[in-house]
Coordinates of C-alpha atoms in Angstrom, one line a residue:
X1 CA -28.6 -94.4 177.2
X2 CA -31.0 -93.7 179.6
X3 CA -32.1 -95.9 182.7
X4 CA -35.5 -97.7 181.5
X5 CA -36.7 -97.8 185.1
X6 CA -37.2 -95.3 186.9
X7 CA -36.4 -95.1 190.5
X8 CA -38.5 -93.5 192.9
X9 CA -35.4 -91.1 193.7
X10 CA -37.8 -89.5 196.2
X11 CA -38.5 -92.7 197.3
X12 CA -35.4 -93.5 198.3
X13 CA -34.3 -90.5 199.1
X14 CA -37.0 -90.9 202.5
X15 CA -35.6 -94.6 202.5
X16 CA -31.9 -93.4 203.3
X17 CA -33.3 -91.3 205.8
X18 CA -35.8 -94.1 207.7
X19 CA -33.3 -94.2 210.6
X20 CA -33.2 -90.1 211.4
X21 CA -37.5 -90.8 211.0
X22 CA -37.4 -94.1 213.0
X23 CA -35.1 -92.1 215.7
X24 CA -38.1 -88.8 215.8
X25 CA -40.2 -91.7 216.0
X26 CA -39.0 -93.0 219.6
X27 CA -37.9 -89.8 221.3
X28 CA -42.2 -88.4 220.6
X29 CA -42.2 -91.5 222.6
X30 CA -40.7 -90.1 225.6
X31 CA -41.9 -87.4 224.3
X32 CA -45.8 -87.7 224.1
X33 CA -45.3 -89.4 227.4
X34 CA -44.1 -87.2 229.0
X35 CA -46.7 -85.0 227.8
X36 CA -49.0 -86.4 230.7
X37 CA -46.6 -85.0 233.3
X38 CA -49.5 -82.0 233.7
X39 CA -52.6 -83.9 234.0
X40 CA -50.6 -85.9 236.5
X41 CA -49.7 -83.1 238.4
X42 CA -52.8 -81.7 238.5
X43 CA -54.4 -84.8 239.6
X44 CA -52.1 -85.3 242.7
X45 CA -52.3 -81.9 243.5
X46 CA -55.9 -82.0 243.8
X47 CA -56.6 -85.0 245.2
X48 CA -53.4 -85.7 247.9
X49 CA -51.8 -82.4 248.3
X50 CA -55.2 -80.1 249.0
X51 CA -56.6 -82.9 250.5
X52 CA -54.0 -83.5 252.9
X53 CA -52.7 -80.1 253.0
X54 CA -49.1 -81.7 253.1
X55 CA -47.0 -78.7 251.8
X56 CA -43.2 -81.4 251.6
X57 CA -45.9 -84.0 249.3
X58 CA -46.3 -80.4 247.2
X59 CA -42.9 -79.6 246.7
X60 CA -41.8 -82.8 246.2
X61 CA -44.3 -83.0 243.6
X62 CA -43.2 -79.8 242.1
X63 CA -39.1 -81.2 241.8
X64 CA -40.4 -83.7 239.7
X65 CA -42.8 -81.9 237.2
X66 CA -39.8 -79.5 236.6
X67 CA -37.7 -82.0 236.6
X68 CA -40.4 -84.0 233.4
X69 CA -40.6 -80.9 231.7
X70 CA -37.1 -79.8 231.8
X71 CA -36.5 -83.3 230.2
X72 CA -39.8 -82.8 227.7
X73 CA -38.3 -80.1 226.8
X74 CA -34.7 -81.4 225.5
X75 CA -36.3 -84.2 224.2
X76 CA -38.2 -82.1 221.7
X77 CA -35.1 -80.0 221.2
X78 CA -33.5 -83.4 220.4
X79 CA -36.5 -84.5 217.6
X80 CA -36.0 -80.6 216.1
X81 CA -32.2 -81.4 215.2
X82 CA -33.1 -84.6 214.0
X83 CA -35.4 -83.8 211.6
X84 CA -33.4 -80.8 210.6
X85 CA -30.5 -83.2 209.4
X86 CA -32.7 -85.8 207.9
X87 CA -34.8 -82.6 205.9
X88 CA -30.5 -81.8 205.3
X89 CA -29.5 -85.6 204.5
X90 CA -32.3 -85.7 202.2
X91 CA -31.8 -82.0 200.1
X92 CA -27.7 -83.9 199.8
X93 CA -29.3 -87.0 198.7
X94 CA -31.8 -85.6 195.7
X95 CA -29.7 -81.6 195.3
X96 CA -27.4 -83.0 192.2
X97 CA -30.2 -84.8 190.8
X98 CA -32.6 -82.7 191.2
X99 CA -30.5 -80.1 189.3
X100 CA -29.1 -82.6 186.4
X101 CA -32.5 -83.2 185.8
X102 CA -34.1 -79.8 185.6
X103 CA -30.8 -79.2 183.9
X104 CA -31.5 -81.6 180.6
X105 CA -34.9 -80.4 181.2
X106 CA -34.3 -76.8 180.0
X107 CA -31.8 -78.4 177.2
X108 CA -34.2 -80.3 175.7
X109 CA -37.5 -78.5 176.6
X110 CA -35.6 -74.4 176.3
X111 CA -39.1 -72.8 176.3
X112 CA -40.0 -74.5 180.0
X113 CA -36.6 -73.3 181.2
X114 CA -37.1 -73.2 185.3
X115 CA -35.7 -73.2 189.2
X116 CA -39.1 -74.1 190.1
X117 CA -37.6 -77.5 191.2
X118 CA -36.0 -76.6 193.4
X119 CA -38.0 -74.3 195.4
X120 CA -40.0 -77.4 195.2
X121 CA -36.9 -79.1 197.1
X122 CA -37.2 -76.5 199.8
X123 CA -40.6 -76.5 200.4
X124 CA -40.4 -79.9 200.9
X125 CA -36.9 -79.3 203.3
X126 CA -39.2 -76.7 205.4
X127 CA -42.0 -78.8 205.8
X128 CA -40.1 -81.8 206.8
X129 CA -38.7 -79.1 209.3
X130 CA -41.8 -76.9 210.4
X131 CA -44.5 -78.1 213.1
X132 CA -46.9 -79.5 210.8
X133 CA -44.7 -82.7 210.6
X134 CA -45.2 -83.0 214.7
X135 CA -48.2 -83.6 213.6
X136 CA -47.9 -87.2 212.2
X137 CA -45.7 -88.3 215.2
X138 CA -48.3 -87.6 217.6
X139 CA -51.7 -88.3 216.6
X140 CA -50.8 -92.2 216.8
X141 CA -51.0 -91.4 220.2
X142 CA -54.6 -90.9 220.1
X143 CA -56.0 -94.0 221.4
X144 CA -53.6 -93.7 224.3
X145 CA -54.7 -90.6 225.7
X146 CA -58.2 -91.8 224.8
X147 CA -57.7 -95.1 226.8
X148 CA -56.4 -92.9 230.3
X149 CA -59.5 -90.7 229.7
X150 CA -61.6 -93.8 229.6
X151 CA -60.0 -95.0 233.0
X152 CA -61.3 -91.7 234.7
X153 CA -64.5 -92.5 233.3
X154 CA -66.3 -93.8 230.6
X155 CA -68.0 -91.1 229.6
X156 CA -64.9 -88.9 229.8
X157 CA -63.8 -91.8 227.2
X158 CA -66.9 -91.4 225.1
X159 CA -66.6 -87.6 224.9
X160 CA -63.3 -87.5 224.3
X161 CA -63.9 -90.4 220.9
X162 CA -66.4 -87.8 219.6
X163 CA -64.7 -85.2 219.9
X164 CA -61.8 -86.5 217.6
X165 CA -64.1 -88.0 215.4
X166 CA -65.6 -83.9 214.8
X167 CA -62.2 -82.8 214.3
X168 CA -61.2 -85.9 211.9
X169 CA -63.9 -84.7 209.4
X170 CA -63.7 -81.2 210.1
X171 CA -59.4 -82.6 208.5
X172 CA -61.5 -84.6 206.2
X173 CA -63.9 -81.3 204.5
X174 CA -60.6 -78.9 204.5
X175 CA -58.8 -81.4 202.3
X176 CA -61.4 -82.4 200.2
X177 CA -62.4 -78.1 199.7
X178 CA -58.8 -77.4 199.7
X179 CA -56.6 -79.4 197.8
X180 CA -57.4 -78.2 194.5
X181 CA -57.3 -74.4 194.8
X182 CA -54.7 -74.9 196.5
X183 CA -52.4 -77.2 194.1
X184 CA -54.3 -74.8 191.0
X185 CA -53.2 -71.4 193.1
X186 CA -49.4 -73.0 193.5
X187 CA -49.6 -73.7 189.8
X188 CA -50.5 -70.2 189.5
X189 CA -47.8 -68.5 191.2
X190 CA -44.9 -70.8 189.5
X191 CA -45.9 -69.4 186.3
X192 CA -46.0 -65.8 187.3
X193 CA -42.5 -66.3 188.8
X194 CA -41.7 -67.5 185.5
X195 CA -43.3 -64.7 183.7
X196 CA -40.9 -61.8 186.3
X197 CA -37.9 -64.3 185.6
X198 CA -37.9 -64.2 181.7
X199 CA -39.5 -60.2 181.9
X200 CA -35.8 -59.9 184.2
X201 CA -33.8 -61.7 181.6
X202 CA -34.9 -59.1 179.4
X203 CA -35.0 -55.8 180.9
X204 CA -33.0 -53.7 178.8
X205 CA -35.4 -54.8 176.2
X206 CA -38.1 -53.6 178.1
X207 CA -36.4 -50.5 179.2
X208 CA -35.6 -49.1 176.0
X209 CA -38.2 -49.9 174.4
X210 CA -41.0 -48.9 176.8
X211 CA -42.8 -52.3 176.8
X212 CA -42.6 -52.4 180.7
X213 CA -46.6 -51.4 181.1
X214 CA -47.5 -54.0 178.6
X215 CA -45.5 -57.2 180.2
X216 CA -46.4 -55.7 183.4
X217 CA -49.8 -56.0 182.9
X218 CA -49.2 -59.6 181.2
X219 CA -47.4 -60.9 184.9
X220 CA -49.8 -58.7 187.1
X221 CA -53.2 -61.0 185.4
X222 CA -50.9 -64.0 185.7
X223 CA -50.8 -62.5 189.6
X224 CA -53.7 -61.8 190.1
X225 CA -55.1 -65.3 188.7
X226 CA -52.9 -66.7 191.5
X227 CA -54.1 -63.9 194.1
X228 CA -57.7 -64.9 193.2
X229 CA -57.6 -68.5 194.3
X230 CA -54.9 -68.7 196.4
X231 CA -57.6 -66.4 198.4
X232 CA -60.5 -68.8 198.2
X233 CA -58.5 -71.5 199.4
X234 CA -57.7 -69.3 202.3
X235 CA -60.3 -69.0 203.1
X236 CA -62.1 -72.1 203.2
X237 CA -59.1 -73.4 205.0
X238 CA -59.6 -70.3 207.3
X239 CA -63.0 -71.0 207.9
X240 CA -62.3 -74.8 208.8
X241 CA -58.8 -74.0 210.8
X242 CA -61.0 -71.7 212.7
X243 CA -63.8 -73.8 213.3
X244 CA -61.3 -76.2 214.2
X245 CA -60.2 -74.0 217.3
X246 CA -63.3 -73.2 218.8
X247 CA -64.8 -76.4 219.1
X248 CA -61.7 -78.4 220.5
X249 CA -61.9 -74.6 223.0
X250 CA -65.2 -75.7 223.4
X251 CA -64.7 -79.2 223.9
X252 CA -62.3 -78.9 226.3
X253 CA -63.8 -76.4 227.5
X254 CA -67.5 -78.9 228.5
X255 CA -65.7 -82.1 229.4
X256 CA -65.1 -79.7 232.5
X257 CA -68.3 -79.3 233.1
X258 CA -69.1 -83.2 232.3
X259 CA -66.4 -84.1 234.8
X260 CA -68.0 -81.4 237.5
X261 CA -71.3 -83.1 236.7
X262 CA -69.7 -86.3 238.4
X263 CA -68.0 -84.3 241.2
X264 CA -71.0 -83.4 242.1
X265 CA -72.7 -86.8 242.6
X266 CA -69.4 -88.5 243.8
X267 CA -68.2 -90.2 240.6
X268 CA -64.9 -88.8 239.9
X269 CA -62.4 -86.9 242.0
X270 CA -61.7 -82.5 241.0
X271 CA -58.6 -84.1 240.3
X272 CA -59.4 -86.1 237.7
X273 CA -61.4 -83.5 236.4
X274 CA -58.8 -81.4 236.2
X275 CA -56.0 -83.9 234.6
X276 CA -59.1 -84.6 232.6
X277 CA -59.4 -81.3 230.3
X278 CA -55.6 -81.3 230.1
X279 CA -55.1 -84.6 228.8
X280 CA -58.4 -84.5 226.6
X281 CA -56.4 -80.8 225.1
X282 CA -53.5 -83.0 224.5
X283 CA -55.9 -85.7 222.3
X284 CA -56.6 -83.1 220.2
X285 CA -53.6 -80.8 219.9
X286 CA -52.0 -83.3 216.7
X287 CA -55.7 -83.1 215.1
X288 CA -56.4 -79.3 215.2
X289 CA -52.4 -79.2 214.5
X290 CA -52.5 -80.6 211.9
X291 CA -55.4 -79.2 210.4
X292 CA -53.8 -75.5 211.2
X293 CA -50.7 -76.8 209.0
X294 CA -52.7 -78.4 206.3
X295 CA -51.8 -75.8 203.7
X296 CA -47.7 -75.9 204.0
X297 CA -48.5 -80.1 203.9
X298 CA -50.7 -79.6 200.9
X299 CA -47.4 -77.4 199.0
X300 CA -44.8 -80.3 200.1
X301 CA -48.1 -83.0 198.7
X302 CA -47.7 -80.4 195.2
X303 CA -44.2 -80.0 195.1
X304 CA -43.5 -83.9 195.8
X305 CA -45.7 -84.7 192.9
X306 CA -44.2 -81.9 191.3
X307 CA -40.5 -83.2 191.4
X308 CA -41.4 -86.7 190.9
X309 CA -42.3 -86.0 187.5
X310 CA -39.6 -84.4 186.1
X311 CA -37.3 -87.5 187.7
X312 CA -39.6 -90.0 185.9
X313 CA -39.1 -88.0 183.2
X314 CA -35.9 -88.1 182.9
X315 CA -34.6 -90.4 185.1
X316 CA -30.6 -90.7 185.7
X317 CA -28.4 -91.2 182.5
X318 CA -26.3 -94.7 182.9
X319 CA -22.6 -94.3 182.1
X320 CA -21.9 -95.5 178.6
X321 CA -18.1 -97.5 178.5
X322 CA -15.6 -94.9 177.8
X323 CA -14.6 -94.5 174.3
X324 CA -11.4 -92.8 173.0
X325 CA -10.5 -89.5 172.5
X326 CA -11.4 -88.4 169.4
X327 CA -9.9 -87.0 166.5
X328 CA -12.5 -84.8 165.2
X329 CA -14.1 -86.9 162.1
X330 CA -17.6 -86.4 162.1
X331 CA -20.4 -88.0 159.9
X332 CA -23.7 -87.7 159.2
X333 CA -26.6 -90.6 157.8
X334 CA -29.7 -89.7 156.9
X335 CA -30.2 -88.1 159.3
X336 CA -33.2 -86.0 160.5
X337 CA -33.1 -84.0 163.9
X338 CA -36.3 -81.9 166.2
X339 CA -36.3 -80.7 169.0
X340 CA -37.1 -83.1 172.1
X341 CA -40.4 -84.0 172.2
X342 CA -41.7 -83.4 168.5
X343 CA -41.9 -85.8 165.6
X344 CA -41.9 -83.1 162.9
X345 CA -38.2 -82.5 162.3
X346 CA -36.1 -79.7 161.1
X347 CA -33.6 -81.5 159.2
X348 CA -34.1 -83.3 156.8
X349 CA -31.9 -87.1 155.3
X350 CA -28.9 -85.0 155.6
X351 CA -25.6 -86.9 154.9
X352 CA -21.7 -86.0 154.5
X353 CA -18.9 -86.6 156.0
X354 CA -16.2 -84.2 157.4
X355 CA -13.1 -85.3 158.0
X356 CA -10.3 -83.9 161.1
X357 CA -9.0 -80.6 160.5
X358 CA -11.7 -79.7 158.1
X359 CA -13.0 -75.6 158.1
X360 CA -17.0 -76.3 157.4
X361 CA -19.1 -73.2 156.4
X362 CA -23.1 -74.0 156.9
X363 CA -25.1 -71.2 155.0
X364 CA -28.3 -70.4 154.0
X365 CA -31.4 -68.9 154.9
X366 CA -33.6 -68.8 157.8
X367 CA -35.5 -71.3 159.3
X368 CA -32.8 -73.7 157.0
X369 CA -32.0 -75.7 159.4
X370 CA -27.9 -74.3 160.3
X371 CA -28.5 -74.1 164.1
X372 CA -30.8 -77.9 164.1
X373 CA -27.3 -78.9 162.8
X374 CA -25.8 -77.6 165.2
X375 CA -27.8 -78.9 168.1
X376 CA -27.2 -82.4 166.5
X377 CA -23.5 -82.3 166.4
X378 CA -23.0 -81.2 170.1
X379 CA -25.6 -84.0 171.2
X380 CA -28.1 -81.1 172.4
X381 CA -31.1 -82.3 170.4
X382 CA -31.9 -86.0 169.2
X383 CA -31.6 -87.6 166.7
X384 CA -35.1 -88.8 164.9
X385 CA -34.0 -91.2 162.3
X386 CA -30.5 -91.7 160.8
X387 CA -27.6 -91.2 163.1
X388 CA -24.5 -88.4 163.6
X389 CA -21.2 -90.1 164.3
X390 CA -17.8 -88.3 165.4
X391 CA -15.2 -90.6 164.9
X392 CA -17.3 -93.7 164.5
X393 CA -19.8 -93.6 167.8
X394 CA -23.2 -91.6 167.9
X395 CA -22.8 -88.7 169.9
X396 CA -25.2 -89.9 172.6
X397 CA -23.1 -92.9 173.8
X398 CA -20.1 -90.4 175.2
X399 CA -20.7 -90.2 178.7
X400 CA -21.3 -85.9 178.8
X401 CA -18.4 -85.0 181.2
X402 CA -15.5 -87.2 179.2
X403 CA -17.0 -86.0 175.6
X404 CA -17.6 -82.2 177.0
X405 CA -13.8 -81.3 176.9
X406 CA -13.8 -82.2 173.1
X407 CA -16.6 -80.2 172.4
X408 CA -16.2 -76.6 172.0
X409 CA -19.2 -75.0 171.3
X410 CA -19.7 -70.8 170.7
X411 CA -23.5 -69.7 170.6
X412 CA -25.1 -67.4 169.1
X413 CA -25.9 -65.4 172.1
X414 CA -23.4 -65.7 174.3
X415 CA -23.6 -66.2 177.6
X416 CA -21.0 -64.9 180.1
X417 CA -21.5 -66.5 184.0
X418 CA -21.5 -64.8 187.3
X419 CA -17.3 -65.1 188.6
X420 CA -13.7 -63.9 187.1
X421 CA -13.0 -64.1 183.4
X422 CA -10.0 -67.2 183.2
X423 CA -13.4 -69.0 185.3
X424 CA -15.7 -68.7 182.7
X425 CA -13.2 -69.3 180.0
X426 CA -11.8 -72.3 182.5
X427 CA -15.2 -73.2 182.5
X428 CA -15.6 -73.6 186.0
X429 CA -13.7 -76.5 186.5
X430 CA -10.1 -76.6 188.0
X431 CA -8.0 -73.1 186.9
X432 CA -5.2 -73.9 184.2
X433 CA -3.4 -70.6 184.1
X434 CA -1.4 -72.0 181.1
X435 CA -4.1 -73.2 179.5
X436 CA -6.5 -69.7 179.8
X437 CA -3.9 -67.6 178.9
X438 CA -3.5 -70.0 175.6
X439 CA -6.9 -70.1 174.8
X440 CA -7.5 -67.0 175.1
X441 CA -4.4 -65.8 172.8
X442 CA -5.8 -68.3 170.3
X443 CA -9.3 -66.3 170.2
X444 CA -7.1 -63.1 169.5
X445 CA -8.8 -61.5 173.2
X446 CA -5.6 -61.7 175.6
X447 CA -4.6 -58.2 175.1
X448 CA -8.2 -56.8 175.5
X449 CA -8.4 -59.2 178.6
X450 CA -5.2 -57.6 180.0
X451 CA -6.5 -54.2 179.7
X452 CA -9.8 -54.9 182.0
X453 CA -9.3 -54.2 185.1
X454 CA -8.6 -56.9 187.8
X455 CA -7.2 -58.6 184.0
X456 CA -7.9 -62.4 183.9
X457 CA -9.4 -61.8 187.7
X458 CA -11.8 -59.1 186.5
X459 CA -15.4 -60.5 187.7
X460 CA -18.0 -60.2 184.9
X461 CA -22.2 -61.8 185.7
X462 CA -24.5 -63.0 183.8
X463 CA -25.0 -59.5 182.0
X464 CA -21.5 -58.8 181.2
X465 CA -21.4 -55.8 182.4
X466 CA -18.1 -54.9 182.9
X467 CA -17.6 -56.1 179.0
X468 CA -19.4 -55.1 175.0
X469 CA -21.3 -57.2 173.2
X470 CA -18.0 -58.4 170.8
X471 CA -15.8 -58.7 174.0
X472 CA -18.3 -61.1 175.4
X473 CA -17.9 -63.1 171.7
X474 CA -15.0 -63.3 172.0
X475 CA -14.5 -63.9 175.7
X476 CA -17.1 -66.7 174.9
X477 CA -15.0 -68.0 171.8
X478 CA -12.2 -68.3 174.4
X479 CA -14.3 -70.2 176.7
X480 CA -14.8 -73.1 173.3
X481 CA -11.1 -73.4 171.9
X482 CA -10.2 -74.3 175.8
X483 CA -8.1 -77.3 176.3
X484 CA -8.2 -79.3 173.4
X485 CA -10.9 -79.5 171.4
X486 CA -11.2 -81.8 168.7
X487 CA -14.6 -81.1 167.5
X488 CA -15.7 -76.3 167.6
X489 CA -19.4 -75.2 165.9
X490 CA -19.0 -71.8 166.1
X491 CA -22.5 -70.4 165.2
X492 CA -22.6 -66.8 164.3
X493 CA -18.9 -66.3 165.5
X494 CA -18.9 -62.6 163.7
X495 CA -22.6 -61.0 164.6
X496 CA -20.6 -58.6 166.8
X497 CA -17.0 -58.2 165.5
X498 CA -15.6 -55.7 164.3
X499 CA -13.1 -55.7 161.3
X500 CA -10.3 -56.4 163.6
X501 CA -12.5 -58.7 165.5
X502 CA -12.9 -60.6 162.0
X503 CA -9.5 -60.5 161.1
X504 CA -8.2 -61.9 165.3
X505 CA -11.5 -65.0 164.0
X506 CA -10.4 -65.8 160.3
X507 CA -6.8 -66.7 162.0
X508 CA -8.3 -68.2 165.1
X509 CA -9.6 -70.6 162.6
X510 CA -6.5 -71.2 160.2
X511 CA -4.3 -72.1 163.7
X512 CA -7.6 -74.9 164.5
X513 CA -7.0 -76.2 160.9
X514 CA -3.7 -76.5 161.9
X515 CA -4.1 -78.0 165.2
X516 CA -6.4 -80.3 163.3
X517 CA -9.6 -79.8 165.0
X518 CA -12.8 -80.0 163.1
X519 CA -14.9 -76.8 163.0
X520 CA -17.7 -75.8 161.8
X521 CA -19.0 -71.9 161.0
X522 CA -22.4 -71.0 161.2
X523 CA -22.5 -67.5 159.4
X524 CA -25.0 -65.0 157.1
X525 CA -22.1 -62.6 157.0
X526 CA -20.2 -64.0 154.2
X527 CA -16.8 -62.4 154.7
X528 CA -16.0 -65.5 156.8
X529 CA -15.8 -68.0 153.5
X530 CA -13.3 -66.9 152.8
X531 CA -11.4 -68.6 155.6
X532 CA -13.2 -72.2 155.2
X533 CA -12.4 -75.4 153.4
X534 CA -15.8 -77.3 153.0
X535 CA -19.3 -75.5 152.1
X536 CA -22.9 -76.7 153.0
X537 CA -26.2 -75.4 151.5
X538 CA -28.8 -75.9 153.9
X539 CA -32.9 -74.9 153.0
X540 CA -36.1 -76.3 154.1
X541 CA -33.9 -78.5 156.8
X542 CA -32.1 -80.0 153.6
X543 CA -29.8 -80.4 151.9
X544 CA -28.9 -78.7 148.8
X545 CA -24.9 -78.6 148.3
X546 CA -22.0 -79.5 149.9
X547 CA -18.6 -80.0 148.9
X548 CA -15.4 -78.0 148.7
X549 CA -16.0 -74.2 149.1
X550 CA -14.7 -73.6 145.1
X551 CA -16.7 -75.7 143.5
X552 CA -19.6 -74.9 146.0
X553 CA -19.6 -71.4 145.1
X554 CA -19.3 -72.1 141.4
X555 CA -22.7 -74.0 141.5
X556 CA -24.4 -71.1 143.5
X557 CA -23.0 -68.5 141.5
X558 CA -24.4 -70.8 138.0
X559 CA -27.3 -71.2 140.1
X560 CA -27.8 -67.5 140.5
X561 CA -27.4 -66.6 137.0
X562 CA -29.9 -69.1 135.6
X563 CA -32.4 -67.7 138.1
X564 CA -31.4 -64.1 137.2
X565 CA -31.3 -65.4 133.2
X566 CA -34.9 -67.1 133.7
X567 CA -36.3 -63.4 135.0
X568 CA -34.9 -61.6 132.4
X569 CA -37.2 -63.9 130.2

């Protein structure tokens, strides 16, 4: 059961890290106080040392200045370390949650499988450790610097306020004119990356049939769209960034001229003139930094939005009460099944009872609903109506980590993962050598594995280049049989097998029957039917026949004979 009250996971992560942000803000307090070292040093040098010509005073002031700048450097280093650790804490707080939500999205929406959420989490972490975040810590000190400038001279204060207002307007305009385009550019970039990843997964097909130019052209069009929008956004951001930089330099120079005027009319000392210019630069620096780092902030904000949408759409599942280990009883009652997000069922009104140890063959033409039934048994696709129960409990009522070890699944498209053969068979849990070898022997693949370069320790990848199609399928079968599965679903288990492989598969199925394992076998090849007990015939999403194999086969033969007779007539 899903948590109906979706929690703001990102907000919770930030809240859990608030002590780190408070510490960073506390260090920012002293950092900004120490930033006054330069203007006050200049003030003392011009107004005290130059007028008194005291070298001892100059030496003393210089020692203090060097010491304070040293402390400033240490504090900035500590603040940076704090934010790095805060970002790591947020990553650790969210990474498992994001990975689980990303995985669930991939299961329920196969055509939208992407690792982009992990990239989004990285974008947020990188922003939290970059210079852009410092602008948010330093900007609140703008009024303090303005107050000091007013203390020097009211004209300085009003000039600084005007300069700050101008840069603030530029920041707002930058947000207004770049946010939408940057967001769209990021979206197009994600689409282009996902397309490239999809193409790489099918590299052999593209190479073999000379499809690379065409498919690369499609990627290129998507990439050009991204580049076009990014160029427009970057051009606009560049205008505001450069304008901000130029204006800040103009303001800093102009306040010197303003100060010189008041020095000439004896309303200000030369030291105040120099110190005022430095203070203004420090006051405007956060605003300038904010404008220049706006692209990174916008990327992080977009990443946060995408992550929140994902985490809201796939909230963390509540744990159900643990149920007893299943024995293999599988019942369907008026079962309607369809893909996630669809209200159109691909399996309609199916009813059956299967007992522990039954070997059930599922046949039917393409789009008959065979794979839909398999996904319903495995709990991958939701039931739109009716129920599918294992030992009297709906599949969704089991905790996945508890029911998973009792489920064996051999998909039509075998996916083996980066690791050793033994790790793949052991489902990347703790490798129990006895269970791994037992599963391999049960699948009739033990001798084949021993012929590999490093036997069970042979490393294989996602593409399983070290294994042929038939070998991959048999290793996948061993993975399905690892441990003590009670329900096994085999989707086209003999599609890549030769005659010896099919013989081994038949022997495997008999072993499963002897062990009381309920086995569903989906196949287009009739050679597998001799090993089964019951046969289910599906057509257009509906169950046409179900029962003992001999009875169903006899009905099928009678039906076929009747159709042939009708054709002759």
